[in-house]
Amino acid sequence: DTGVSQDPRHKITKRGQNVTFRCDPISEHNRLYWYRQTLGQGPEFLTYFQNEAQLEKSRLLSDRFSAERPKGSFSTLEIQRTEQGDSAMYLCASSSELGNTIYFGEGSWLTVV
Amino acid sequence: GEDVEQSLFLSVREGDSSVINCTYTDSSSTYLYWYKQEPGAGLQLLTYIFSNMDMKQDQRLTVLLNKKDKHLSLRIADTQTGDSAIYFCAPLPGKLIFGQGTELSVKP
Protein backbone atom coordinates (compact mmCIF):
# COMPACT_ATOMS: atom_id res chain seq x y z
CA ASP A 1 0.00 0.00 0.00
CA THR A 2 1.44 3.34 -1.05
CA GLY A 3 -0.57 5.56 1.27
CA VAL A 4 -2.86 8.43 0.37
CA SER A 5 -2.03 9.83 -3.03
CA GLN A 6 -2.91 13.33 -4.25
CA ASP A 7 -2.65 14.80 -7.72
CA PRO A 8 -1.48 17.25 -8.86
CA ARG A 9 1.01 18.21 -6.18
CA HIS A 10 1.21 21.77 -7.44
CA LYS A 11 -1.15 23.84 -9.52
CA ILE A 12 -0.84 27.44 -10.63
CA THR A 13 -3.96 28.86 -12.20
CA LYS A 14 -5.34 32.20 -13.24
CA ARG A 15 -8.13 33.77 -11.28
CA GLY A 16 -11.48 32.70 -12.64
CA GLN A 17 -10.32 29.31 -13.90
CA ASN A 18 -11.60 25.99 -12.60
CA VAL A 19 -9.30 23.46 -10.95
CA THR A 20 -9.76 19.87 -9.90
CA PHE A 21 -7.77 17.86 -7.40
CA ARG A 22 -7.82 14.11 -7.08
CA CYS A 23 -7.28 11.97 -4.01
CA ASP A 24 -6.71 8.22 -3.95
CA PRO A 25 -7.14 6.92 -0.41
CA ILE A 26 -5.50 3.90 1.14
CA SER A 27 -7.25 0.89 -0.32
CA GLU A 28 -10.18 -0.39 1.74
CA HIS A 29 -10.40 2.86 3.68
CA ASN A 30 -14.01 3.86 3.46
CA ARG A 31 -13.68 7.31 5.04
CA LEU A 32 -12.14 10.16 3.10
CA TYR A 33 -11.59 13.72 4.30
CA TRP A 34 -10.67 17.00 2.62
CA TYR A 35 -8.93 19.81 4.47
CA ARG A 36 -7.52 23.18 3.45
CA GLN A 37 -4.41 24.70 4.99
CA THR A 38 -3.09 28.22 4.51
CA LEU A 39 0.37 29.40 5.55
CA GLY A 40 0.84 29.57 9.30
CA GLN A 41 -2.51 27.95 10.07
CA GLY A 42 -3.66 24.49 10.96
CA PRO A 43 -5.75 22.46 8.52
CA GLU A 44 -9.41 23.45 8.26
CA PHE A 45 -12.04 20.80 7.68
CA LEU A 46 -13.90 21.00 4.37
CA THR A 47 -15.86 17.79 3.96
CA TYR A 48 -15.82 14.05 4.49
CA PHE A 49 -17.23 10.93 2.87
CA GLN A 50 -18.09 7.52 4.12
CA ASN A 51 -17.99 5.36 1.02
CA GLU A 52 -19.74 7.45 -1.64
CA ALA A 53 -21.93 9.39 0.79
CA GLN A 54 -20.87 12.93 1.66
CA LEU A 55 -21.67 13.04 5.36
CA GLU A 56 -20.62 16.52 6.36
CA LYS A 57 -19.68 19.77 4.68
CA SER A 58 -18.12 22.78 6.34
CA ARG A 59 -19.61 26.19 5.76
CA LEU A 60 -16.14 26.97 4.34
CA LEU A 61 -17.19 24.92 1.35
CA SER A 62 -18.89 27.64 -0.67
CA ASP A 63 -21.00 26.91 -3.73
CA ARG A 64 -17.84 27.24 -5.85
CA PHE A 65 -16.47 24.09 -4.23
CA SER A 66 -17.75 20.63 -4.95
CA ALA A 67 -16.43 17.26 -3.84
CA GLU A 68 -17.40 13.87 -5.12
CA ARG A 69 -16.56 10.27 -4.44
CA PRO A 70 -18.64 8.50 -7.04
CA LYS A 71 -17.66 4.89 -6.44
CA GLY A 72 -16.50 5.11 -2.89
CA SER A 73 -12.85 4.96 -3.91
CA PHE A 74 -11.04 8.05 -5.22
CA SER A 75 -12.40 11.54 -4.66
CA THR A 76 -12.23 14.81 -6.54
CA LEU A 77 -12.40 18.35 -5.22
CA GLU A 78 -13.32 20.96 -7.80
CA ILE A 79 -13.02 24.70 -7.32
CA GLN A 80 -14.87 26.80 -9.85
CA ARG A 81 -14.06 30.42 -10.69
CA THR A 82 -10.98 30.42 -8.50
CA GLU A 83 -10.15 33.47 -6.41
CA GLN A 84 -6.83 34.51 -4.91
CA GLY A 85 -8.15 33.59 -1.47
CA ASP A 86 -8.38 29.98 -2.62
CA SER A 87 -4.58 29.77 -2.67
CA ALA A 88 -3.75 27.10 -0.10
CA MET A 89 -2.71 23.51 0.31
CA TYR A 90 -5.55 21.05 -0.08
CA LEU A 91 -5.07 17.95 2.01
CA CYS A 92 -6.81 14.63 1.69
CA ALA A 93 -6.91 11.97 4.41
CA SER A 94 -8.43 8.53 4.73
CA SER A 95 -9.30 6.07 7.46
CA SER A 96 -11.19 2.90 8.06
CA GLU A 97 -14.70 3.21 9.46
CA LEU A 98 -13.29 2.70 12.94
CA GLY A 99 -11.39 5.93 12.36
CA ASN A 100 -8.57 5.25 14.76
CA THR A 101 -5.78 5.80 12.23
CA ILE A 102 -6.23 8.72 9.86
CA TYR A 103 -3.52 9.16 7.27
CA PHE A 104 -2.90 12.25 5.19
CA GLY A 105 -1.54 12.63 1.71
CA GLU A 106 1.24 15.07 0.81
CA GLY A 107 -1.25 17.73 -0.24
CA SER A 108 -1.97 19.66 -3.40
CA TRP A 109 -0.69 23.22 -3.48
CA LEU A 110 -2.88 25.71 -5.29
CA THR A 111 -1.64 29.16 -6.29
CA VAL A 112 -4.17 31.50 -7.90
CA VAL A 113 -2.57 34.40 -9.75
CA GLY B 1 -17.98 25.11 19.64
CA GLU B 2 -14.95 23.14 18.59
CA ASP B 3 -11.61 24.67 19.53
CA VAL B 4 -8.03 23.50 19.95
CA GLU B 5 -5.29 25.62 21.50
CA GLN B 6 -1.55 25.09 21.55
CA SER B 7 1.43 27.28 22.30
CA LEU B 8 2.82 28.56 19.02
CA PHE B 9 6.53 27.99 19.66
CA LEU B 10 8.81 25.74 21.68
CA SER B 11 12.59 25.75 21.59
CA VAL B 12 14.72 23.02 23.17
CA ARG B 13 18.31 21.80 23.08
CA GLU B 14 19.18 18.56 21.35
CA GLY B 15 18.99 15.68 23.82
CA ASP B 16 16.49 17.40 26.10
CA SER B 17 12.85 16.37 26.43
CA SER B 18 10.17 18.41 24.68
CA VAL B 19 6.65 18.75 26.03
CA ILE B 20 3.96 20.11 23.75
CA ASN B 21 0.63 20.93 25.35
CA CYS B 22 -2.85 21.12 23.91
CA THR B 23 -6.27 22.01 25.24
CA TYR B 24 -9.51 21.27 23.47
CA THR B 25 -13.17 21.95 24.04
CA ASP B 26 -15.14 19.05 22.55
CA SER B 27 -15.53 16.36 25.20
CA SER B 28 -17.10 13.90 22.75
CA SER B 29 -13.73 13.16 21.12
CA THR B 30 -13.22 9.42 20.80
CA TYR B 31 -9.60 9.58 19.74
CA LEU B 32 -7.00 12.31 20.04
CA TYR B 33 -4.12 12.49 17.63
CA TRP B 34 -0.70 14.02 17.27
CA TYR B 35 0.58 14.88 13.82
CA LYS B 36 3.94 16.24 12.67
CA GLN B 37 4.30 18.54 9.67
CA GLU B 38 7.59 19.44 8.05
CA PRO B 39 7.84 22.46 5.72
CA GLY B 40 5.88 22.01 2.52
CA ALA B 41 4.78 18.50 3.42
CA GLY B 42 1.58 16.78 4.46
CA LEU B 43 0.79 15.64 7.98
CA GLN B 44 2.52 12.60 9.40
CA LEU B 45 0.59 10.62 11.99
CA LEU B 46 2.80 10.27 15.06
CA THR B 47 0.52 8.63 17.58
CA TYR B 48 -2.99 8.69 18.99
CA ILE B 49 -4.74 7.91 22.23
CA PHE B 50 -8.19 6.55 22.87
CA SER B 51 -10.30 8.79 25.05
CA ASN B 52 -10.65 6.24 27.85
CA MET B 53 -6.87 6.03 28.31
CA ASP B 54 -4.78 8.47 30.28
CA MET B 55 -1.34 7.58 28.98
CA LYS B 56 0.24 5.97 25.96
CA GLN B 57 3.93 5.38 25.33
CA ASP B 58 5.36 4.75 21.90
CA GLN B 59 9.17 4.64 21.76
CA ARG B 60 10.36 8.23 22.39
CA LEU B 61 6.80 9.56 22.49
CA THR B 62 4.57 9.73 25.57
CA VAL B 63 1.03 11.02 25.35
CA LEU B 64 -0.82 12.11 28.47
CA LEU B 65 -4.54 12.78 28.48
CA ASN B 66 -6.45 14.57 31.23
CA LYS B 67 -10.00 14.17 30.03
CA LYS B 68 -11.50 16.12 32.92
CA ASP B 69 -9.43 19.20 32.05
CA LYS B 70 -9.50 18.46 28.29
CA HIS B 71 -5.72 18.63 28.21
CA LEU B 72 -3.44 16.56 26.04
CA SER B 73 0.34 16.58 25.99
CA LEU B 74 3.06 15.03 23.88
CA ARG B 75 6.46 14.40 25.38
CA ILE B 76 9.37 13.68 23.06
CA ALA B 77 12.33 12.15 24.86
CA ASP B 78 15.90 12.78 23.68
CA THR B 79 14.79 15.38 21.15
CA GLN B 80 16.80 15.41 17.91
CA THR B 81 17.27 18.10 15.27
CA GLY B 82 15.16 15.95 12.95
CA ASP B 83 12.23 16.49 15.33
CA SER B 84 12.11 20.17 14.33
CA ALA B 85 8.68 20.64 12.76
CA ILE B 86 5.17 21.83 13.53
CA TYR B 87 3.16 19.55 15.79
CA PHE B 88 -0.62 19.46 15.78
CA CYS B 89 -2.92 17.88 18.27
CA ALA B 90 -6.26 16.93 16.79
CA PRO B 91 -9.23 15.57 18.67
CA LEU B 92 -11.73 13.50 16.71
CA PRO B 93 -15.34 14.32 17.46
CA GLY B 94 -16.40 12.81 14.13
CA LYS B 95 -13.77 14.74 12.20
CA LEU B 96 -10.31 15.96 13.09
CA ILE B 97 -10.16 19.46 14.53
CA PHE B 98 -6.85 21.32 14.37
CA GLY B 99 -5.45 24.36 16.08
CA GLN B 100 -2.54 26.41 14.80
CA GLY B 101 0.07 23.90 15.90
CA THR B 102 3.29 24.26 17.87
CA GLU B 103 6.52 24.94 16.04
CA LEU B 104 9.27 22.95 17.70
CA SER B 105 12.81 24.21 17.16
CA VAL B 106 15.64 21.94 18.27
CA LYS B 107 19.01 23.60 18.71
CA PRO B 108 22.23 21.55 18.53
PDB file of C-alpha atoms in Angstrom:
ATOM      1  CA  ASP A   1       0.000   0.000   0.000  1.00  0.00           C
ATOM      2  CA  THR A   2       1.436   3.339  -1.049  1.00  0.00           C
ATOM      3  CA  GLY A   3      -0.569   5.561   1.274  1.00  0.00           C
ATOM      4  CA  VAL A   4      -2.864   8.431   0.374  1.00  0.00           C
ATOM      5  CA  SER A   5      -2.032   9.826  -3.027  1.00  0.00           C
ATOM      6  CA  GLN A   6      -2.913  13.327  -4.246  1.00  0.00           C
ATOM      7  CA  ASP A   7      -2.654  14.796  -7.718  1.00  0.00           C
ATOM      8  CA  PRO A   8      -1.481  17.254  -8.862  1.00  0.00           C
ATOM      9  CA  ARG A   9       1.009  18.212  -6.182  1.00  0.00           C
ATOM     10  CA  HIS A  10       1.212  21.769  -7.439  1.00  0.00           C
ATOM     11  CA  LYS A  11      -1.145  23.836  -9.524  1.00  0.00           C
ATOM     12  CA  ILE A  12      -0.844  27.443 -10.627  1.00  0.00           C
ATOM     13  CA  THR A  13      -3.962  28.862 -12.196  1.00  0.00           C
ATOM     14  CA  LYS A  14      -5.337  32.202 -13.245  1.00  0.00           C
ATOM     15  CA  ARG A  15      -8.128  33.766 -11.279  1.00  0.00           C
ATOM     16  CA  GLY A  16     -11.476  32.699 -12.637  1.00  0.00           C
ATOM     17  CA  GLN A  17     -10.325  29.312 -13.904  1.00  0.00           C
ATOM     18  CA  ASN A  18     -11.603  25.988 -12.596  1.00  0.00           C
ATOM     19  CA  VAL A  19      -9.296  23.464 -10.955  1.00  0.00           C
ATOM     20  CA  THR A  20      -9.765  19.867  -9.896  1.00  0.00           C
ATOM     21  CA  PHE A  21      -7.766  17.864  -7.397  1.00  0.00           C
ATOM     22  CA  ARG A  22      -7.822  14.113  -7.079  1.00  0.00           C
ATOM     23  CA  CYS A  23      -7.278  11.967  -4.010  1.00  0.00           C
ATOM     24  CA  ASP A  24      -6.711   8.219  -3.955  1.00  0.00           C
ATOM     25  CA  PRO A  25      -7.145   6.921  -0.414  1.00  0.00           C
ATOM     26  CA  ILE A  26      -5.501   3.905   1.136  1.00  0.00           C
ATOM     27  CA  SER A  27      -7.246   0.887  -0.319  1.00  0.00           C
ATOM     28  CA  GLU A  28     -10.182  -0.391   1.736  1.00  0.00           C
ATOM     29  CA  HIS A  29     -10.402   2.864   3.682  1.00  0.00           C
ATOM     30  CA  ASN A  30     -14.006   3.864   3.459  1.00  0.00           C
ATOM     31  CA  ARG A  31     -13.678   7.306   5.042  1.00  0.00           C
ATOM     32  CA  LEU A  32     -12.141  10.163   3.101  1.00  0.00           C
ATOM     33  CA  TYR A  33     -11.591  13.724   4.301  1.00  0.00           C
ATOM     34  CA  TRP A  34     -10.671  17.001   2.617  1.00  0.00           C
ATOM     35  CA  TYR A  35      -8.935  19.807   4.472  1.00  0.00           C
ATOM     36  CA  ARG A  36      -7.518  23.176   3.450  1.00  0.00           C
ATOM     37  CA  GLN A  37      -4.412  24.700   4.987  1.00  0.00           C
ATOM     38  CA  THR A  38      -3.089  28.219   4.514  1.00  0.00           C
ATOM     39  CA  LEU A  39       0.366  29.396   5.552  1.00  0.00           C
ATOM     40  CA  GLY A  40       0.835  29.568   9.302  1.00  0.00           C
ATOM     41  CA  GLN A  41      -2.506  27.952  10.069  1.00  0.00           C
ATOM     42  CA  GLY A  42      -3.662  24.488  10.961  1.00  0.00           C
ATOM     43  CA  PRO A  43      -5.745  22.462   8.525  1.00  0.00           C
ATOM     44  CA  GLU A  44      -9.413  23.449   8.255  1.00  0.00           C
ATOM     45  CA  PHE A  45     -12.045  20.799   7.683  1.00  0.00           C
ATOM     46  CA  LEU A  46     -13.896  21.004   4.371  1.00  0.00           C
ATOM     47  CA  THR A  47     -15.861  17.788   3.961  1.00  0.00           C
ATOM     48  CA  TYR A  48     -15.819  14.055   4.489  1.00  0.00           C
ATOM     49  CA  PHE A  49     -17.226  10.935   2.874  1.00  0.00           C
ATOM     50  CA  GLN A  50     -18.091   7.520   4.119  1.00  0.00           C
ATOM     51  CA  ASN A  51     -17.988   5.359   1.024  1.00  0.00           C
ATOM     52  CA  GLU A  52     -19.739   7.453  -1.642  1.00  0.00           C
ATOM     53  CA  ALA A  53     -21.929   9.390   0.787  1.00  0.00           C
ATOM     54  CA  GLN A  54     -20.868  12.934   1.659  1.00  0.00           C
ATOM     55  CA  LEU A  55     -21.671  13.039   5.365  1.00  0.00           C
ATOM     56  CA  GLU A  56     -20.617  16.518   6.364  1.00  0.00           C
ATOM     57  CA  LYS A  57     -19.676  19.773   4.681  1.00  0.00           C
ATOM     58  CA  SER A  58     -18.121  22.781   6.337  1.00  0.00           C
ATOM     59  CA  ARG A  59     -19.609  26.186   5.760  1.00  0.00           C
ATOM     60  CA  LEU A  60     -16.143  26.975   4.335  1.00  0.00           C
ATOM     61  CA  LEU A  61     -17.191  24.916   1.345  1.00  0.00           C
ATOM     62  CA  SER A  62     -18.895  27.640  -0.667  1.00  0.00           C
ATOM     63  CA  ASP A  63     -20.996  26.909  -3.732  1.00  0.00           C
ATOM     64  CA  ARG A  64     -17.839  27.235  -5.850  1.00  0.00           C
ATOM     65  CA  PHE A  65     -16.470  24.086  -4.225  1.00  0.00           C
ATOM     66  CA  SER A  66     -17.751  20.627  -4.953  1.00  0.00           C
ATOM     67  CA  ALA A  67     -16.426  17.264  -3.841  1.00  0.00           C
ATOM     68  CA  GLU A  68     -17.398  13.866  -5.124  1.00  0.00           C
ATOM     69  CA  ARG A  69     -16.559  10.267  -4.437  1.00  0.00           C
ATOM     70  CA  PRO A  70     -18.643   8.496  -7.045  1.00  0.00           C
ATOM     71  CA  LYS A  71     -17.663   4.886  -6.445  1.00  0.00           C
ATOM     72  CA  GLY A  72     -16.502   5.112  -2.893  1.00  0.00           C
ATOM     73  CA  SER A  73     -12.846   4.956  -3.907  1.00  0.00           C
ATOM     74  CA  PHE A  74     -11.044   8.047  -5.218  1.00  0.00           C
ATOM     75  CA  SER A  75     -12.405  11.535  -4.664  1.00  0.00           C
ATOM     76  CA  THR A  76     -12.227  14.809  -6.538  1.00  0.00           C
ATOM     77  CA  LEU A  77     -12.400  18.349  -5.220  1.00  0.00           C
ATOM     78  CA  GLU A  78     -13.319  20.962  -7.796  1.00  0.00           C
ATOM     79  CA  ILE A  79     -13.020  24.698  -7.316  1.00  0.00           C
ATOM     80  CA  GLN A  80     -14.867  26.805  -9.848  1.00  0.00           C
ATOM     81  CA  ARG A  81     -14.064  30.424 -10.687  1.00  0.00           C
ATOM     82  CA  THR A  82     -10.983  30.415  -8.497  1.00  0.00           C
ATOM     83  CA  GLU A  83     -10.147  33.468  -6.405  1.00  0.00           C
ATOM     84  CA  GLN A  84      -6.827  34.515  -4.907  1.00  0.00           C
ATOM     85  CA  GLY A  85      -8.148  33.595  -1.474  1.00  0.00           C
ATOM     86  CA  ASP A  86      -8.377  29.983  -2.621  1.00  0.00           C
ATOM     87  CA  SER A  87      -4.580  29.767  -2.668  1.00  0.00           C
ATOM     88  CA  ALA A  88      -3.752  27.100  -0.100  1.00  0.00           C
ATOM     89  CA  MET A  89      -2.706  23.514   0.315  1.00  0.00           C
ATOM     90  CA  TYR A  90      -5.555  21.053  -0.076  1.00  0.00           C
ATOM     91  CA  LEU A  91      -5.070  17.946   2.008  1.00  0.00           C
ATOM     92  CA  CYS A  92      -6.805  14.626   1.694  1.00  0.00           C
ATOM     93  CA  ALA A  93      -6.914  11.967   4.406  1.00  0.00           C
ATOM     94  CA  SER A  94      -8.428   8.531   4.731  1.00  0.00           C
ATOM     95  CA  SER A  95      -9.302   6.074   7.460  1.00  0.00           C
ATOM     96  CA  SER A  96     -11.190   2.904   8.059  1.00  0.00           C
ATOM     97  CA  GLU A  97     -14.696   3.213   9.458  1.00  0.00           C
ATOM     98  CA  LEU A  98     -13.285   2.699  12.944  1.00  0.00           C
ATOM     99  CA  GLY A  99     -11.390   5.931  12.361  1.00  0.00           C
ATOM    100  CA  ASN A 100      -8.566   5.251  14.763  1.00  0.00           C
ATOM    101  CA  THR A 101      -5.779   5.804  12.234  1.00  0.00           C
ATOM    102  CA  ILE A 102      -6.229   8.721   9.857  1.00  0.00           C
ATOM    103  CA  TYR A 103      -3.524   9.155   7.271  1.00  0.00           C
ATOM    104  CA  PHE A 104      -2.901  12.254   5.193  1.00  0.00           C
ATOM    105  CA  GLY A 105      -1.539  12.630   1.712  1.00  0.00           C
ATOM    106  CA  GLU A 106       1.238  15.069   0.807  1.00  0.00           C
ATOM    107  CA  GLY A 107      -1.253  17.725  -0.238  1.00  0.00           C
ATOM    108  CA  SER A 108      -1.970  19.663  -3.404  1.00  0.00           C
ATOM    109  CA  TRP A 109      -0.691  23.221  -3.478  1.00  0.00           C
ATOM    110  CA  LEU A 110      -2.882  25.711  -5.292  1.00  0.00           C
ATOM    111  CA  THR A 111      -1.644  29.160  -6.291  1.00  0.00           C
ATOM    112  CA  VAL A 112      -4.169  31.503  -7.899  1.00  0.00           C
ATOM    113  CA  VAL A 113      -2.566  34.405  -9.754  1.00  0.00           C
TER     114      VAL A 113
ATOM    115  CA  GLY B   1     -17.981  25.113  19.639  1.00  0.00           C
ATOM    116  CA  GLU B   2     -14.946  23.140  18.592  1.00  0.00           C
ATOM    117  CA  ASP B   3     -11.608  24.669  19.527  1.00  0.00           C
ATOM    118  CA  VAL B   4      -8.027  23.503  19.952  1.00  0.00           C
ATOM    119  CA  GLU B   5      -5.287  25.621  21.499  1.00  0.00           C
ATOM    120  CA  GLN B   6      -1.554  25.089  21.549  1.00  0.00           C
ATOM    121  CA  SER B   7       1.433  27.282  22.301  1.00  0.00           C
ATOM    122  CA  LEU B   8       2.816  28.563  19.017  1.00  0.00           C
ATOM    123  CA  PHE B   9       6.526  27.994  19.660  1.00  0.00           C
ATOM    124  CA  LEU B  10       8.810  25.743  21.676  1.00  0.00           C
ATOM    125  CA  SER B  11      12.589  25.750  21.592  1.00  0.00           C
ATOM    126  CA  VAL B  12      14.718  23.024  23.167  1.00  0.00           C
ATOM    127  CA  ARG B  13      18.315  21.797  23.078  1.00  0.00           C
ATOM    128  CA  GLU B  14      19.179  18.555  21.354  1.00  0.00           C
ATOM    129  CA  GLY B  15      18.994  15.677  23.818  1.00  0.00           C
ATOM    130  CA  ASP B  16      16.491  17.398  26.099  1.00  0.00           C
ATOM    131  CA  SER B  17      12.848  16.375  26.425  1.00  0.00           C
ATOM    132  CA  SER B  18      10.168  18.410  24.685  1.00  0.00           C
ATOM    133  CA  VAL B  19       6.652  18.751  26.025  1.00  0.00           C
ATOM    134  CA  ILE B  20       3.958  20.108  23.748  1.00  0.00           C
ATOM    135  CA  ASN B  21       0.632  20.933  25.352  1.00  0.00           C
ATOM    136  CA  CYS B  22      -2.847  21.120  23.912  1.00  0.00           C
ATOM    137  CA  THR B  23      -6.272  22.012  25.243  1.00  0.00           C
ATOM    138  CA  TYR B  24      -9.514  21.268  23.468  1.00  0.00           C
ATOM    139  CA  THR B  25     -13.172  21.953  24.045  1.00  0.00           C
ATOM    140  CA  ASP B  26     -15.140  19.046  22.554  1.00  0.00           C
ATOM    141  CA  SER B  27     -15.534  16.360  25.196  1.00  0.00           C
ATOM    142  CA  SER B  28     -17.104  13.901  22.750  1.00  0.00           C
ATOM    143  CA  SER B  29     -13.733  13.160  21.119  1.00  0.00           C
ATOM    144  CA  THR B  30     -13.220   9.421  20.798  1.00  0.00           C
ATOM    145  CA  TYR B  31      -9.600   9.578  19.736  1.00  0.00           C
ATOM    146  CA  LEU B  32      -7.005  12.312  20.044  1.00  0.00           C
ATOM    147  CA  TYR B  33      -4.118  12.489  17.627  1.00  0.00           C
ATOM    148  CA  TRP B  34      -0.698  14.024  17.268  1.00  0.00           C
ATOM    149  CA  TYR B  35       0.575  14.885  13.821  1.00  0.00           C
ATOM    150  CA  LYS B  36       3.936  16.239  12.668  1.00  0.00           C
ATOM    151  CA  GLN B  37       4.298  18.543   9.674  1.00  0.00           C
ATOM    152  CA  GLU B  38       7.594  19.441   8.053  1.00  0.00           C
ATOM    153  CA  PRO B  39       7.839  22.464   5.725  1.00  0.00           C
ATOM    154  CA  GLY B  40       5.885  22.006   2.521  1.00  0.00           C
ATOM    155  CA  ALA B  41       4.777  18.497   3.418  1.00  0.00           C
ATOM    156  CA  GLY B  42       1.583  16.785   4.464  1.00  0.00           C
ATOM    157  CA  LEU B  43       0.793  15.637   7.978  1.00  0.00           C
ATOM    158  CA  GLN B  44       2.523  12.602   9.397  1.00  0.00           C
ATOM    159  CA  LEU B  45       0.586  10.622  11.986  1.00  0.00           C
ATOM    160  CA  LEU B  46       2.800  10.269  15.057  1.00  0.00           C
ATOM    161  CA  THR B  47       0.519   8.635  17.580  1.00  0.00           C
ATOM    162  CA  TYR B  48      -2.989   8.695  18.988  1.00  0.00           C
ATOM    163  CA  ILE B  49      -4.737   7.910  22.230  1.00  0.00           C
ATOM    164  CA  PHE B  50      -8.193   6.552  22.870  1.00  0.00           C
ATOM    165  CA  SER B  51     -10.295   8.788  25.045  1.00  0.00           C
ATOM    166  CA  ASN B  52     -10.647   6.235  27.846  1.00  0.00           C
ATOM    167  CA  MET B  53      -6.870   6.031  28.314  1.00  0.00           C
ATOM    168  CA  ASP B  54      -4.776   8.474  30.284  1.00  0.00           C
ATOM    169  CA  MET B  55      -1.336   7.578  28.976  1.00  0.00           C
ATOM    170  CA  LYS B  56       0.238   5.966  25.964  1.00  0.00           C
ATOM    171  CA  GLN B  57       3.926   5.379  25.327  1.00  0.00           C
ATOM    172  CA  ASP B  58       5.357   4.748  21.898  1.00  0.00           C
ATOM    173  CA  GLN B  59       9.172   4.636  21.764  1.00  0.00           C
ATOM    174  CA  ARG B  60      10.358   8.228  22.388  1.00  0.00           C
ATOM    175  CA  LEU B  61       6.799   9.560  22.487  1.00  0.00           C
ATOM    176  CA  THR B  62       4.575   9.732  25.568  1.00  0.00           C
ATOM    177  CA  VAL B  63       1.025  11.021  25.347  1.00  0.00           C
ATOM    178  CA  LEU B  64      -0.821  12.113  28.469  1.00  0.00           C
ATOM    179  CA  LEU B  65      -4.545  12.778  28.482  1.00  0.00           C
ATOM    180  CA  ASN B  66      -6.454  14.569  31.226  1.00  0.00           C
ATOM    181  CA  LYS B  67     -10.003  14.173  30.033  1.00  0.00           C
ATOM    182  CA  LYS B  68     -11.498  16.122  32.915  1.00  0.00           C
ATOM    183  CA  ASP B  69      -9.430  19.201  32.054  1.00  0.00           C
ATOM    184  CA  LYS B  70      -9.503  18.461  28.294  1.00  0.00           C
ATOM    185  CA  HIS B  71      -5.724  18.631  28.210  1.00  0.00           C
ATOM    186  CA  LEU B  72      -3.437  16.565  26.035  1.00  0.00           C
ATOM    187  CA  SER B  73       0.342  16.577  25.995  1.00  0.00           C
ATOM    188  CA  LEU B  74       3.065  15.030  23.877  1.00  0.00           C
ATOM    189  CA  ARG B  75       6.461  14.397  25.379  1.00  0.00           C
ATOM    190  CA  ILE B  76       9.368  13.683  23.055  1.00  0.00           C
ATOM    191  CA  ALA B  77      12.327  12.151  24.856  1.00  0.00           C
ATOM    192  CA  ASP B  78      15.902  12.781  23.678  1.00  0.00           C
ATOM    193  CA  THR B  79      14.790  15.384  21.149  1.00  0.00           C
ATOM    194  CA  GLN B  80      16.801  15.411  17.914  1.00  0.00           C
ATOM    195  CA  THR B  81      17.274  18.098  15.267  1.00  0.00           C
ATOM    196  CA  GLY B  82      15.155  15.946  12.954  1.00  0.00           C
ATOM    197  CA  ASP B  83      12.233  16.494  15.325  1.00  0.00           C
ATOM    198  CA  SER B  84      12.112  20.169  14.327  1.00  0.00           C
ATOM    199  CA  ALA B  85       8.678  20.643  12.763  1.00  0.00           C
ATOM    200  CA  ILE B  86       5.167  21.829  13.532  1.00  0.00           C
ATOM    201  CA  TYR B  87       3.160  19.552  15.788  1.00  0.00           C
ATOM    202  CA  PHE B  88      -0.616  19.462  15.777  1.00  0.00           C
ATOM    203  CA  CYS B  89      -2.915  17.877  18.267  1.00  0.00           C
ATOM    204  CA  ALA B  90      -6.259  16.934  16.788  1.00  0.00           C
ATOM    205  CA  PRO B  91      -9.227  15.565  18.666  1.00  0.00           C
ATOM    206  CA  LEU B  92     -11.726  13.504  16.713  1.00  0.00           C
ATOM    207  CA  PRO B  93     -15.344  14.325  17.458  1.00  0.00           C
ATOM    208  CA  GLY B  94     -16.398  12.810  14.131  1.00  0.00           C
ATOM    209  CA  LYS B  95     -13.775  14.737  12.196  1.00  0.00           C
ATOM    210  CA  LEU B  96     -10.306  15.963  13.089  1.00  0.00           C
ATOM    211  CA  ILE B  97     -10.155  19.459  14.530  1.00  0.00           C
ATOM    212  CA  PHE B  98      -6.852  21.318  14.368  1.00  0.00           C
ATOM    213  CA  GLY B  99      -5.451  24.364  16.078  1.00  0.00           C
ATOM    214  CA  GLN B 100      -2.535  26.415  14.802  1.00  0.00           C
ATOM    215  CA  GLY B 101       0.065  23.902  15.904  1.00  0.00           C
ATOM    216  CA  THR B 102       3.292  24.259  17.873  1.00  0.00           C
ATOM    217  CA  GLU B 103       6.522  24.943  16.042  1.00  0.00           C
ATOM    218  CA  LEU B 104       9.275  22.951  17.702  1.00  0.00           C
ATOM    219  CA  SER B 105      12.809  24.210  17.164  1.00  0.00           C
ATOM    220  CA  VAL B 106      15.641  21.935  18.270  1.00  0.00           C
ATOM    221  CA  LYS B 107      19.011  23.601  18.707  1.00  0.00           C
ATOM    222  CA  PRO B 108      22.225  21.548  18.528  1.00  0.00           C
TER     223      PRO B 108
END
